[in-house]
GROMACS .gro file of N, CA and C in nm:
model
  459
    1UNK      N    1   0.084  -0.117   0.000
    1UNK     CA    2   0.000   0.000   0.000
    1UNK      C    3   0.089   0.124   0.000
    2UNK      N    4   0.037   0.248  -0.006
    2UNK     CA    5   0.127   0.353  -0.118
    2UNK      C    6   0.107   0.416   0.020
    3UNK      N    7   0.253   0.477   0.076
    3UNK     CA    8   0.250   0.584   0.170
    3UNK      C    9   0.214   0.716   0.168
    4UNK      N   10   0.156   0.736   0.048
    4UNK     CA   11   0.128   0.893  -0.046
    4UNK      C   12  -0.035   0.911   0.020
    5UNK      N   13  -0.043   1.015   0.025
    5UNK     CA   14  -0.239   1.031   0.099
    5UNK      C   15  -0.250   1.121  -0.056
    6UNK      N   16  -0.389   1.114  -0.123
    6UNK     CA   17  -0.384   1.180  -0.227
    6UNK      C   18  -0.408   1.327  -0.239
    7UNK      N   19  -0.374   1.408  -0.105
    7UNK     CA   20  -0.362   1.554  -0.038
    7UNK      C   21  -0.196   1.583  -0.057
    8UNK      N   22  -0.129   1.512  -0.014
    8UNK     CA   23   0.032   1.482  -0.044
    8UNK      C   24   0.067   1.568  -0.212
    9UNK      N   25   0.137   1.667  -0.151
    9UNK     CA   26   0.194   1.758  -0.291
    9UNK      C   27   0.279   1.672  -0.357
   10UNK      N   28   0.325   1.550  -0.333
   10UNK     CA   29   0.439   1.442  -0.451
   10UNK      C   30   0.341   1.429  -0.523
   11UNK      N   31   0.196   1.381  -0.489
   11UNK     CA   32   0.095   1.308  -0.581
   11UNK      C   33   0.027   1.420  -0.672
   12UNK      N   34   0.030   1.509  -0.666
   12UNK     CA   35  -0.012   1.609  -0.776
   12UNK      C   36   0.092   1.654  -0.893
   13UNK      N   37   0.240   1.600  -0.824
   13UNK     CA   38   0.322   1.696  -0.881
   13UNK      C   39   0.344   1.543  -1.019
   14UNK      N   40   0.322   1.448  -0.938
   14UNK     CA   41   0.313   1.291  -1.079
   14UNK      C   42   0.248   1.333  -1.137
   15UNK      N   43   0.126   1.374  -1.101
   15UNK     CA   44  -0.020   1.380  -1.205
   15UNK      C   45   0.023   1.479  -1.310
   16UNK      N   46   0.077   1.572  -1.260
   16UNK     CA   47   0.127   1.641  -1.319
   16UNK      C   48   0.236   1.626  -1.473
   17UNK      N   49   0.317   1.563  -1.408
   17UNK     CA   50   0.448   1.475  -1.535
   17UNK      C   51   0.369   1.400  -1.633
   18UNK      N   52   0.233   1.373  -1.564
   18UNK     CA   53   0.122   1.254  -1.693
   18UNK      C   54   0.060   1.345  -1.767
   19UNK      N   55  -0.011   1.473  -1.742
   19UNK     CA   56  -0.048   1.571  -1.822
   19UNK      C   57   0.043   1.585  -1.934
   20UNK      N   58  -0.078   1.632  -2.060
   20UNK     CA   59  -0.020   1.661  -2.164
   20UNK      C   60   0.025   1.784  -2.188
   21UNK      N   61   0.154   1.820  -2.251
   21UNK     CA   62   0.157   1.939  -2.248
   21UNK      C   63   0.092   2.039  -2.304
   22UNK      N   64   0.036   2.156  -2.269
   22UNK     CA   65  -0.079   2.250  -2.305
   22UNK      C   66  -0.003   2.288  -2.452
   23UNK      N   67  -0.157   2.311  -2.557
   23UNK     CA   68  -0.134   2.327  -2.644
   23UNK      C   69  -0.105   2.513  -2.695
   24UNK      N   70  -0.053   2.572  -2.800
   24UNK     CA   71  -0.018   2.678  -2.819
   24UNK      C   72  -0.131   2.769  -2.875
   25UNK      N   73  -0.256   2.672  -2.962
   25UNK     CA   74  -0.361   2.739  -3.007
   25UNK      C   75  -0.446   2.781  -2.938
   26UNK      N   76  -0.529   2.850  -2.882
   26UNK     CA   77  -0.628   2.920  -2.822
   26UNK      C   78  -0.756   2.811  -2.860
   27UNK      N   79  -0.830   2.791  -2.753
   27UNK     CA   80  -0.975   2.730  -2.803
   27UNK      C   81  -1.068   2.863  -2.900
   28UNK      N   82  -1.120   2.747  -2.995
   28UNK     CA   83  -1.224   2.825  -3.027
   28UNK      C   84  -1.382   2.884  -2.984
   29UNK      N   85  -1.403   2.996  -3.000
   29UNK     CA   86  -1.523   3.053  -2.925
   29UNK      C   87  -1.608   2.949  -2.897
   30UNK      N   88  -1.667   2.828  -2.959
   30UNK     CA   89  -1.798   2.816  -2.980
   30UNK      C   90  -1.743   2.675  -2.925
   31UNK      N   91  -1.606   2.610  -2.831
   31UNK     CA   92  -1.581   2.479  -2.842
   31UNK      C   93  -1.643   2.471  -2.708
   32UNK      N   94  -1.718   2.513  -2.626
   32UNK     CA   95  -1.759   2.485  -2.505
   32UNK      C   96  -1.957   2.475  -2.527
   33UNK      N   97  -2.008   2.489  -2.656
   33UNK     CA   98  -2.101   2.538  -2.726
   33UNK      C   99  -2.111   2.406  -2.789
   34UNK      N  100  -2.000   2.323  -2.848
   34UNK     CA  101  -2.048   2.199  -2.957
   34UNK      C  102  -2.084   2.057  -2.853
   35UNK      N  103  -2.180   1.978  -2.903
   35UNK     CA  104  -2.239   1.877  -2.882
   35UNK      C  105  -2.128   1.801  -2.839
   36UNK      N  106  -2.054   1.749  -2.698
   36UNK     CA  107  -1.932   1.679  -2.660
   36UNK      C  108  -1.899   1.524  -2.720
   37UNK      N  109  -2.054   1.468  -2.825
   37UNK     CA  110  -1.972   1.357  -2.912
   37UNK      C  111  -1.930   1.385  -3.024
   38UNK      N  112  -1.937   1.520  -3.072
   38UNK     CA  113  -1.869   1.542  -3.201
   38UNK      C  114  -1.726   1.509  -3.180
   39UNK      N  115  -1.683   1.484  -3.308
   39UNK     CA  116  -1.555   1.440  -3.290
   39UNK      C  117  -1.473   1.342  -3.223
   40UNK      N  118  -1.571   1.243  -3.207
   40UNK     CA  119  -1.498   1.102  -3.190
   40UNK      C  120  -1.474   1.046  -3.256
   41UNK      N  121  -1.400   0.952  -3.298
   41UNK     CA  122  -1.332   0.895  -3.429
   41UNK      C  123  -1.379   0.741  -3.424
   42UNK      N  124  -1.388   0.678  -3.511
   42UNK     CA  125  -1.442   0.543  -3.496
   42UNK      C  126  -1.351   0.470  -3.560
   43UNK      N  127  -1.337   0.324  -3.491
   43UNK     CA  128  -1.204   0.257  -3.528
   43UNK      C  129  -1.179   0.238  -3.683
   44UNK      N  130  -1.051   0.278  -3.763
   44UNK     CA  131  -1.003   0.240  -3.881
   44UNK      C  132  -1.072   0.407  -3.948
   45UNK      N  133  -1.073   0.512  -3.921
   45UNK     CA  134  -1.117   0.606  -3.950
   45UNK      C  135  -0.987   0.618  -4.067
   46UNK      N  136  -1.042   0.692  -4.192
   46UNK     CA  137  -0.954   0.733  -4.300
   46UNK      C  138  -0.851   0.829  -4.217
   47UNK      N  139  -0.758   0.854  -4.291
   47UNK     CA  140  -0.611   0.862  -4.305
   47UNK      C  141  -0.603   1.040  -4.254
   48UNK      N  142  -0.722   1.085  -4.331
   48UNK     CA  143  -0.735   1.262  -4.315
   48UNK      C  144  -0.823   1.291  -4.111
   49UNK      N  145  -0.843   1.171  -4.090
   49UNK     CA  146  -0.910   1.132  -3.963
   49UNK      C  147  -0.985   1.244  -3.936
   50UNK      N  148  -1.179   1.249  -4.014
   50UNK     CA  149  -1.219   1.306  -4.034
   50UNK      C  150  -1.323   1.254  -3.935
   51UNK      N  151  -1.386   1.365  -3.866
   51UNK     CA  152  -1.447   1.349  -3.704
   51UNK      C  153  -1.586   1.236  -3.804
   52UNK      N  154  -1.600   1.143  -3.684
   52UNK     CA  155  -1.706   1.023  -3.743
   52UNK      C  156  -1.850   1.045  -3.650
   53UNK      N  157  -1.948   1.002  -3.652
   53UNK     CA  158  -2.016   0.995  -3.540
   53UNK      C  159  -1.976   0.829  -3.460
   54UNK      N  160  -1.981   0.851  -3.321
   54UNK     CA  161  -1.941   0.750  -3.248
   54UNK      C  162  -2.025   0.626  -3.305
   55UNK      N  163  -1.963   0.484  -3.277
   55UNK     CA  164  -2.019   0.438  -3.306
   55UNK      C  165  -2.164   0.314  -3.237
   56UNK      N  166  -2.185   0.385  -3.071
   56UNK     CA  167  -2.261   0.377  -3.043
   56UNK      C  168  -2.426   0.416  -3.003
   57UNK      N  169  -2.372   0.548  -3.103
   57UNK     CA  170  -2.460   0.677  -3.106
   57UNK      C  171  -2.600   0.609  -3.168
   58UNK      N  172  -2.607   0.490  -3.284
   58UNK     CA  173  -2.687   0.430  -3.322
   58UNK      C  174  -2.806   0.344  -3.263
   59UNK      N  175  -2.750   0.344  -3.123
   59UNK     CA  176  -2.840   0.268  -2.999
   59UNK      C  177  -2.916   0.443  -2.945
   60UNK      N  178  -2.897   0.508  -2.988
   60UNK     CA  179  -2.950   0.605  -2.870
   60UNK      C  180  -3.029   0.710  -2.922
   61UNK      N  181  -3.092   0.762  -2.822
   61UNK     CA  182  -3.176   0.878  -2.889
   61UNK      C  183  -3.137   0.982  -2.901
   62UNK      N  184  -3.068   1.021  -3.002
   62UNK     CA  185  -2.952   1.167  -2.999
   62UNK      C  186  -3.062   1.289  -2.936
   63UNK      N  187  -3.197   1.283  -2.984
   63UNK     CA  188  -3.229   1.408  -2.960
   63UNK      C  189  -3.293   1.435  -2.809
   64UNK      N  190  -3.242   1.325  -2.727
   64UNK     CA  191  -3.250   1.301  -2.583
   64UNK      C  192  -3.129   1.396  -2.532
   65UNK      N  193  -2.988   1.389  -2.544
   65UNK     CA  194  -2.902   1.383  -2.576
   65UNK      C  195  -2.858   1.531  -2.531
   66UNK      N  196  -2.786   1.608  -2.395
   66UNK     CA  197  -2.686   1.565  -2.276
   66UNK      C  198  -2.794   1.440  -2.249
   67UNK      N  199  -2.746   1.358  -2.156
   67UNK     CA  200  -2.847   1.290  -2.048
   67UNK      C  201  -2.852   1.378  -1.915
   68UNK      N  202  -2.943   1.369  -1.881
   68UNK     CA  203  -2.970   1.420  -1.766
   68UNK      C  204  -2.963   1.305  -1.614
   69UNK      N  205  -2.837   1.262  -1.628
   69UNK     CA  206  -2.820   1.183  -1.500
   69UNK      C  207  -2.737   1.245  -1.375
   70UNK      N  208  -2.750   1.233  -1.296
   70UNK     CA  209  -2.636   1.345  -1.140
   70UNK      C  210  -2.557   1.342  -1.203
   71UNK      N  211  -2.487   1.462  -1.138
   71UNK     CA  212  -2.315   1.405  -1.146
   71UNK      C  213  -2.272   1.297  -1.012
   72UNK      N  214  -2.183   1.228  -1.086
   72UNK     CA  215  -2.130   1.147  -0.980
   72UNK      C  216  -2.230   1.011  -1.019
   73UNK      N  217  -2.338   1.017  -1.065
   73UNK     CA  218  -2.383   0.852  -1.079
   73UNK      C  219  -2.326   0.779  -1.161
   74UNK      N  220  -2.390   0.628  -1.177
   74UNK     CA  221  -2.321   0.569  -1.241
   74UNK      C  222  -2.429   0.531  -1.370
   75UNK      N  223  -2.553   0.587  -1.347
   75UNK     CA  224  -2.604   0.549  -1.472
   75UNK      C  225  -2.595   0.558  -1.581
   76UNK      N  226  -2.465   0.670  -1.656
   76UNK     CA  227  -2.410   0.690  -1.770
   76UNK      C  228  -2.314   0.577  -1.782
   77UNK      N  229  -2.275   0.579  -1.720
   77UNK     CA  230  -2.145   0.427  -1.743
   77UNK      C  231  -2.218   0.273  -1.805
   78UNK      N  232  -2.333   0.277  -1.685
   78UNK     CA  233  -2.407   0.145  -1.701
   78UNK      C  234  -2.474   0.153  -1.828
   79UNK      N  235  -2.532   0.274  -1.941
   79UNK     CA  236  -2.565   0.282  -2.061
   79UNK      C  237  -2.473   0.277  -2.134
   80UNK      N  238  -2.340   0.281  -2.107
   80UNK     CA  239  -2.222   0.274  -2.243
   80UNK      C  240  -2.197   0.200  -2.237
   81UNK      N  241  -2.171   0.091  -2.130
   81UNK     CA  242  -2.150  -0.035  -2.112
   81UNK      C  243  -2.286  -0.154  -2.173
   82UNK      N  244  -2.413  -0.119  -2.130
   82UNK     CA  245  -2.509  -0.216  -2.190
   82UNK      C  246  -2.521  -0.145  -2.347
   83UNK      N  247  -2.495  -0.044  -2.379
   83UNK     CA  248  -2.483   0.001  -2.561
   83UNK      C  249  -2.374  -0.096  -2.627
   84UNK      N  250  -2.268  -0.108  -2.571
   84UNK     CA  251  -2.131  -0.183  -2.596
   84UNK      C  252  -2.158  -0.310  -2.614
   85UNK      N  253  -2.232  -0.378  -2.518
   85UNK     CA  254  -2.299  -0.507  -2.516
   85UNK      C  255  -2.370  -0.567  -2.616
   86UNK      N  256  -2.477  -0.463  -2.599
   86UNK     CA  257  -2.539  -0.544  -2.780
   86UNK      C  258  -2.521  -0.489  -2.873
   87UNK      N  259  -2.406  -0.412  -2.887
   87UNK     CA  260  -2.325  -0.350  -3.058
   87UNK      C  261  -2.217  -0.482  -3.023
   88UNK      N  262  -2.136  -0.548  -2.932
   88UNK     CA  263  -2.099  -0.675  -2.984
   88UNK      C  264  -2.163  -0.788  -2.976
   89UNK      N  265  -2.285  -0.778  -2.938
   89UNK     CA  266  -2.334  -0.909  -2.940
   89UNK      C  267  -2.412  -0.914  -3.075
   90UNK      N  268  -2.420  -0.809  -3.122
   90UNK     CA  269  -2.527  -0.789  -3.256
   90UNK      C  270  -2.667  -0.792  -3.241
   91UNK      N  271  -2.724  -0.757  -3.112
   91UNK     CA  272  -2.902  -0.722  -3.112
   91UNK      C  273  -2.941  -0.680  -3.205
   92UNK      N  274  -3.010  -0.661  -3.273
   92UNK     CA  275  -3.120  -0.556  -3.338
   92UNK      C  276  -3.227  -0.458  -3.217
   93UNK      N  277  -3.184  -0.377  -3.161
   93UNK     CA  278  -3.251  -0.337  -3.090
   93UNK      C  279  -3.453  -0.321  -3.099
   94UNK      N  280  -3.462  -0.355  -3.244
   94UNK     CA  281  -3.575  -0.372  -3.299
   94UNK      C  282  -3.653  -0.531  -3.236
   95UNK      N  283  -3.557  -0.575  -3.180
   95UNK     CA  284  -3.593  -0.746  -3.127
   95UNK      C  285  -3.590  -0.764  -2.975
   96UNK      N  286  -3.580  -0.617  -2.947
   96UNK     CA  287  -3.563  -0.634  -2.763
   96UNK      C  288  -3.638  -0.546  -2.684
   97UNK      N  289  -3.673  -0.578  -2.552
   97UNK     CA  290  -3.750  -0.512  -2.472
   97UNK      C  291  -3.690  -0.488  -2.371
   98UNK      N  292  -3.668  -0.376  -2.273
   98UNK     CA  293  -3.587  -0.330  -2.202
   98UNK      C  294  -3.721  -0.352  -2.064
   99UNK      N  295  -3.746  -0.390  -1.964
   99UNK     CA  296  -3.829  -0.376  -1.847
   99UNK      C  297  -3.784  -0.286  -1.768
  100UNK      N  298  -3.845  -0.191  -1.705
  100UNK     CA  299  -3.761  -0.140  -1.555
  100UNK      C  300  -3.889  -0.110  -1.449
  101UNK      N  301  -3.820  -0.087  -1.338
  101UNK     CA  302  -3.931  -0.039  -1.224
  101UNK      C  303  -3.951   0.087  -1.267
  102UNK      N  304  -3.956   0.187  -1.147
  102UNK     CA  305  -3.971   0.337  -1.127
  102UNK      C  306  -3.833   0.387  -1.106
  103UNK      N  307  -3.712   0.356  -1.072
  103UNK     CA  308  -3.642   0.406  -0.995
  103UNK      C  309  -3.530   0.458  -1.079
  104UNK      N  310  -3.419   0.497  -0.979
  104UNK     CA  311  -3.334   0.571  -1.095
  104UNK      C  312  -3.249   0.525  -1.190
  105UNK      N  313  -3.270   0.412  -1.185
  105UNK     CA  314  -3.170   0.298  -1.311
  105UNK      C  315  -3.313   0.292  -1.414
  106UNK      N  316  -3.424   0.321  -1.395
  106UNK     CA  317  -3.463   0.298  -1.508
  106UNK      C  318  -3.469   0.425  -1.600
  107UNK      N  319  -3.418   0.485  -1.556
  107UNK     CA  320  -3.344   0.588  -1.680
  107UNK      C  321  -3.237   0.564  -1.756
  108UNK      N  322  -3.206   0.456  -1.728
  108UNK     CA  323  -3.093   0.417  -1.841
  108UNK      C  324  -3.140   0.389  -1.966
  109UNK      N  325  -3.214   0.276  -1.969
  109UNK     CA  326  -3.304   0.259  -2.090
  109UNK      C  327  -3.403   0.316  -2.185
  110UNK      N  328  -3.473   0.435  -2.103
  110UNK     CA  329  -3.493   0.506  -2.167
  110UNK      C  330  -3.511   0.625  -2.035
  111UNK      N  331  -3.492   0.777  -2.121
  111UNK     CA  332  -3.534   0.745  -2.297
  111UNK      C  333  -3.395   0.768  -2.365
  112UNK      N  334  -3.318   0.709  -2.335
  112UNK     CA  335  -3.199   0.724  -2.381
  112UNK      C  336  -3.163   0.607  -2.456
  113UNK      N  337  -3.215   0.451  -2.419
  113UNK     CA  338  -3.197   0.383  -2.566
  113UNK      C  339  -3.314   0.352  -2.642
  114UNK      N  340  -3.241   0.290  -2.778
  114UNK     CA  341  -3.358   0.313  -2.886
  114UNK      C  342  -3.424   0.171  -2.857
  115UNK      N  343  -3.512   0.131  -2.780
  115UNK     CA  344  -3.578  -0.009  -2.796
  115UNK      C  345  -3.688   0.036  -2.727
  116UNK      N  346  -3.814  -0.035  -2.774
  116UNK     CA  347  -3.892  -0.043  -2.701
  116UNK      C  348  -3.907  -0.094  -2.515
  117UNK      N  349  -3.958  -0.021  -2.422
  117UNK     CA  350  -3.919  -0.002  -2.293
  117UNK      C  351  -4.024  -0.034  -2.210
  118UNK      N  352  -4.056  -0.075  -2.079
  118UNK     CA  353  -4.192  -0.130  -2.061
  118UNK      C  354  -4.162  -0.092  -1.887
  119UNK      N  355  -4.197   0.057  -1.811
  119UNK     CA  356  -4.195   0.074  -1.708
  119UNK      C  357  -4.297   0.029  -1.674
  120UNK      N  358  -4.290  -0.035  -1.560
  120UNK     CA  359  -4.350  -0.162  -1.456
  120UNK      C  360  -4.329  -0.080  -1.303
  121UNK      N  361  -4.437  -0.093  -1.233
  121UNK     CA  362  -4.500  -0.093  -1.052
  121UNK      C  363  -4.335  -0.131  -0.982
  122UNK      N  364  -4.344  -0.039  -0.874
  122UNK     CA  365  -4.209  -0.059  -0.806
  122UNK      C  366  -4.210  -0.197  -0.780
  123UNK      N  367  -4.095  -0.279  -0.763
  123UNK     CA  368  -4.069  -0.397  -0.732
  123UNK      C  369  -4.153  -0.508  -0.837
  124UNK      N  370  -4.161  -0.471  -0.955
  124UNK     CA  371  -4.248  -0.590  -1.028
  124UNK      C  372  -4.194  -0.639  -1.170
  125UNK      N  373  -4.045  -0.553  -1.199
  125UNK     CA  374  -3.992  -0.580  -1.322
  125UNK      C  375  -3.992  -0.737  -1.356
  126UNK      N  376  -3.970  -0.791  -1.294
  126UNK     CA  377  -3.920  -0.965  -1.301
  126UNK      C  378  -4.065  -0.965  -1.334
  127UNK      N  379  -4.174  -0.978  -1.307
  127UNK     CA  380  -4.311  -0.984  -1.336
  127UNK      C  381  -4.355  -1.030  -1.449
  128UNK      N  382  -4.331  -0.839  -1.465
  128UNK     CA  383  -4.375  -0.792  -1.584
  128UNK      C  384  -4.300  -0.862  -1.708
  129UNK      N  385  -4.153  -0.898  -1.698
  129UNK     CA  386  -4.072  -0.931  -1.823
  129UNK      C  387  -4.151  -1.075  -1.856
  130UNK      N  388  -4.116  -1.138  -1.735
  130UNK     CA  389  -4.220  -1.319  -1.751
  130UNK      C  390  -4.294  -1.279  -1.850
  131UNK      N  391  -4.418  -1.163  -1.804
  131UNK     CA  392  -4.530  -1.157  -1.895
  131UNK      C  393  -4.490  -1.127  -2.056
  132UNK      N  394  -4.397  -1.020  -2.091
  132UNK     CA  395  -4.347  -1.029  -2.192
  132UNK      C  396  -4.308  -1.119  -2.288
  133UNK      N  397  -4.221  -1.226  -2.216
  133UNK     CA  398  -4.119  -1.377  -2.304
  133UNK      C  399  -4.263  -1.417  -2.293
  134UNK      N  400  -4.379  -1.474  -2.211
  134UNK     CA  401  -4.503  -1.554  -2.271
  134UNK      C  402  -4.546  -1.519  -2.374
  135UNK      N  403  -4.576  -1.385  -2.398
  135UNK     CA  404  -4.643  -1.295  -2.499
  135UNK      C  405  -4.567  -1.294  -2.624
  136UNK      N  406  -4.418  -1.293  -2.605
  136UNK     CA  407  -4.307  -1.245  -2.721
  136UNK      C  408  -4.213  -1.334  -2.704
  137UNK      N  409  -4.271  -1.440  -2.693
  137UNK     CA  410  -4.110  -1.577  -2.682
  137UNK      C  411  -4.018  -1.536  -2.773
  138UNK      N  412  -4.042  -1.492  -2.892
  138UNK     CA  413  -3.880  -1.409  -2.976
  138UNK      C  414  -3.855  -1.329  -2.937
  139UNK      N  415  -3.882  -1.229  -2.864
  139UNK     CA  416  -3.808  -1.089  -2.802
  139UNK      C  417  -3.716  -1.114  -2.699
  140UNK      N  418  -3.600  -1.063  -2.701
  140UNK     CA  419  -3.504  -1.063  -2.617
  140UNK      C  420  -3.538  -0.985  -2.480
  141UNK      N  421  -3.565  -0.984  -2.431
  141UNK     CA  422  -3.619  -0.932  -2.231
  141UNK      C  423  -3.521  -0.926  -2.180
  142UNK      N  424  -3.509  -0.752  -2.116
  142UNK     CA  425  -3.379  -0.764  -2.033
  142UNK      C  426  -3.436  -0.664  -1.940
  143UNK      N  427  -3.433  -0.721  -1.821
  143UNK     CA  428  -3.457  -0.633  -1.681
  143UNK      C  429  -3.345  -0.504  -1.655
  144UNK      N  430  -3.358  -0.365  -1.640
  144UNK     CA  431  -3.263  -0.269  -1.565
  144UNK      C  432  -3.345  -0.253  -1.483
  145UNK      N  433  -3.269  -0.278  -1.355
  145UNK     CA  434  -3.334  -0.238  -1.225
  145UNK      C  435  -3.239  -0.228  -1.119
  146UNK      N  436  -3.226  -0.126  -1.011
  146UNK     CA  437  -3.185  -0.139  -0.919
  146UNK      C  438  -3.199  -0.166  -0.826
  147UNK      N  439  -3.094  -0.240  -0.718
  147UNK     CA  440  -3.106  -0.339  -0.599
  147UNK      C  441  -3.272  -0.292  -0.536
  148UNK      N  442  -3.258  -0.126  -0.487
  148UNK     CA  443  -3.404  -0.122  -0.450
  148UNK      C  444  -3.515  -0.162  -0.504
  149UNK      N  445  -3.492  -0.168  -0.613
  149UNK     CA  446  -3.631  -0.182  -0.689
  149UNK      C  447  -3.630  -0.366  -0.726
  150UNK      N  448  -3.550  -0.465  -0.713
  150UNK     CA  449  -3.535  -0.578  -0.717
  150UNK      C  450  -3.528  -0.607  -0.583
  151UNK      N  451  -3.445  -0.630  -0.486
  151UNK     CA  452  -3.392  -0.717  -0.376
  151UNK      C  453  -3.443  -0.589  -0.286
  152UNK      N  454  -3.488  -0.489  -0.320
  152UNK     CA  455  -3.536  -0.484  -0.158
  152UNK      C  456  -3.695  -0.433  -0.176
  153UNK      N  457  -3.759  -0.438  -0.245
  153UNK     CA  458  -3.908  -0.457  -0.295
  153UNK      C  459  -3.959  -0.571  -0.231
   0.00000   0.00000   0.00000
């Protein structure tokens, strides 16, 4: 374990040596103004590496789009991570149903992804999805819910 407390002026002055060095151009007026996924590049981008739209932007509802989650939660993470998921697993988001309770994980799914979404009575997601796979044995059913709204319902 590291004798450094992360208040300790050594540990800023590292962080420091990892910073990149500041650039000479001035930002432009309007760069605090542009949409923060412009300009992500998507893997194997041409040679002139000409800004792409991301390539998970296709799961989502751009015109949703900041999300409106706290700062500090984790429900943005848990949407780039389940977007990531079925862009490699190959869903058709057209073939899946997202369930959630009331609570604040079920803002992940929507309205921020593109699938049809099926908010369900606190504590009843598991329920409700059953009812779904009877109804839609081809639809893929996937519960977001948090512990409250599962395990302590």
């Amino acid at each position: 374990m590291s004798d450094h407390h992360i208040l300790d002026r050594e540990y800023y002055d590292g962080l420091a040596d990892l910073a990149p060095a500041p650039t000479a151009e001035p930002l432009a007026p309007d760069s605090f103004k542009r949409d923060p996924l412009d300009g992500l590049f998507v893997e194997n981008a041409e040679p002139d590496r000409t800004p792409k739209k991301h390539r998970l932007l296709k799961y989502l509802r751009e015109e949703i789009m900041p999300h409106s989650f706290c700062t500090g939660c984790g429900g943005g993470t848990v949407l780039n991570c389940f977007a990531t998921a079925i862009d490699e697993m190959k869903i058709d988001p057209k073939e899946m149903v997202c369930v959630t309770g009331i609570g604040c994980s079920s803002w992940i799914p929507s309205p921020y992804f593109l699938c049809d979404t099926l908010h369900t009575t606190h504590g009843r997601a598991i329920a409700f999805a059953h009812g779904v796979k009877v109804m839609k044995p081809g639809m893929k059913v996937i519960i977001i819910a948090g512990d409250g709204d599962l395990a302590g319902i």
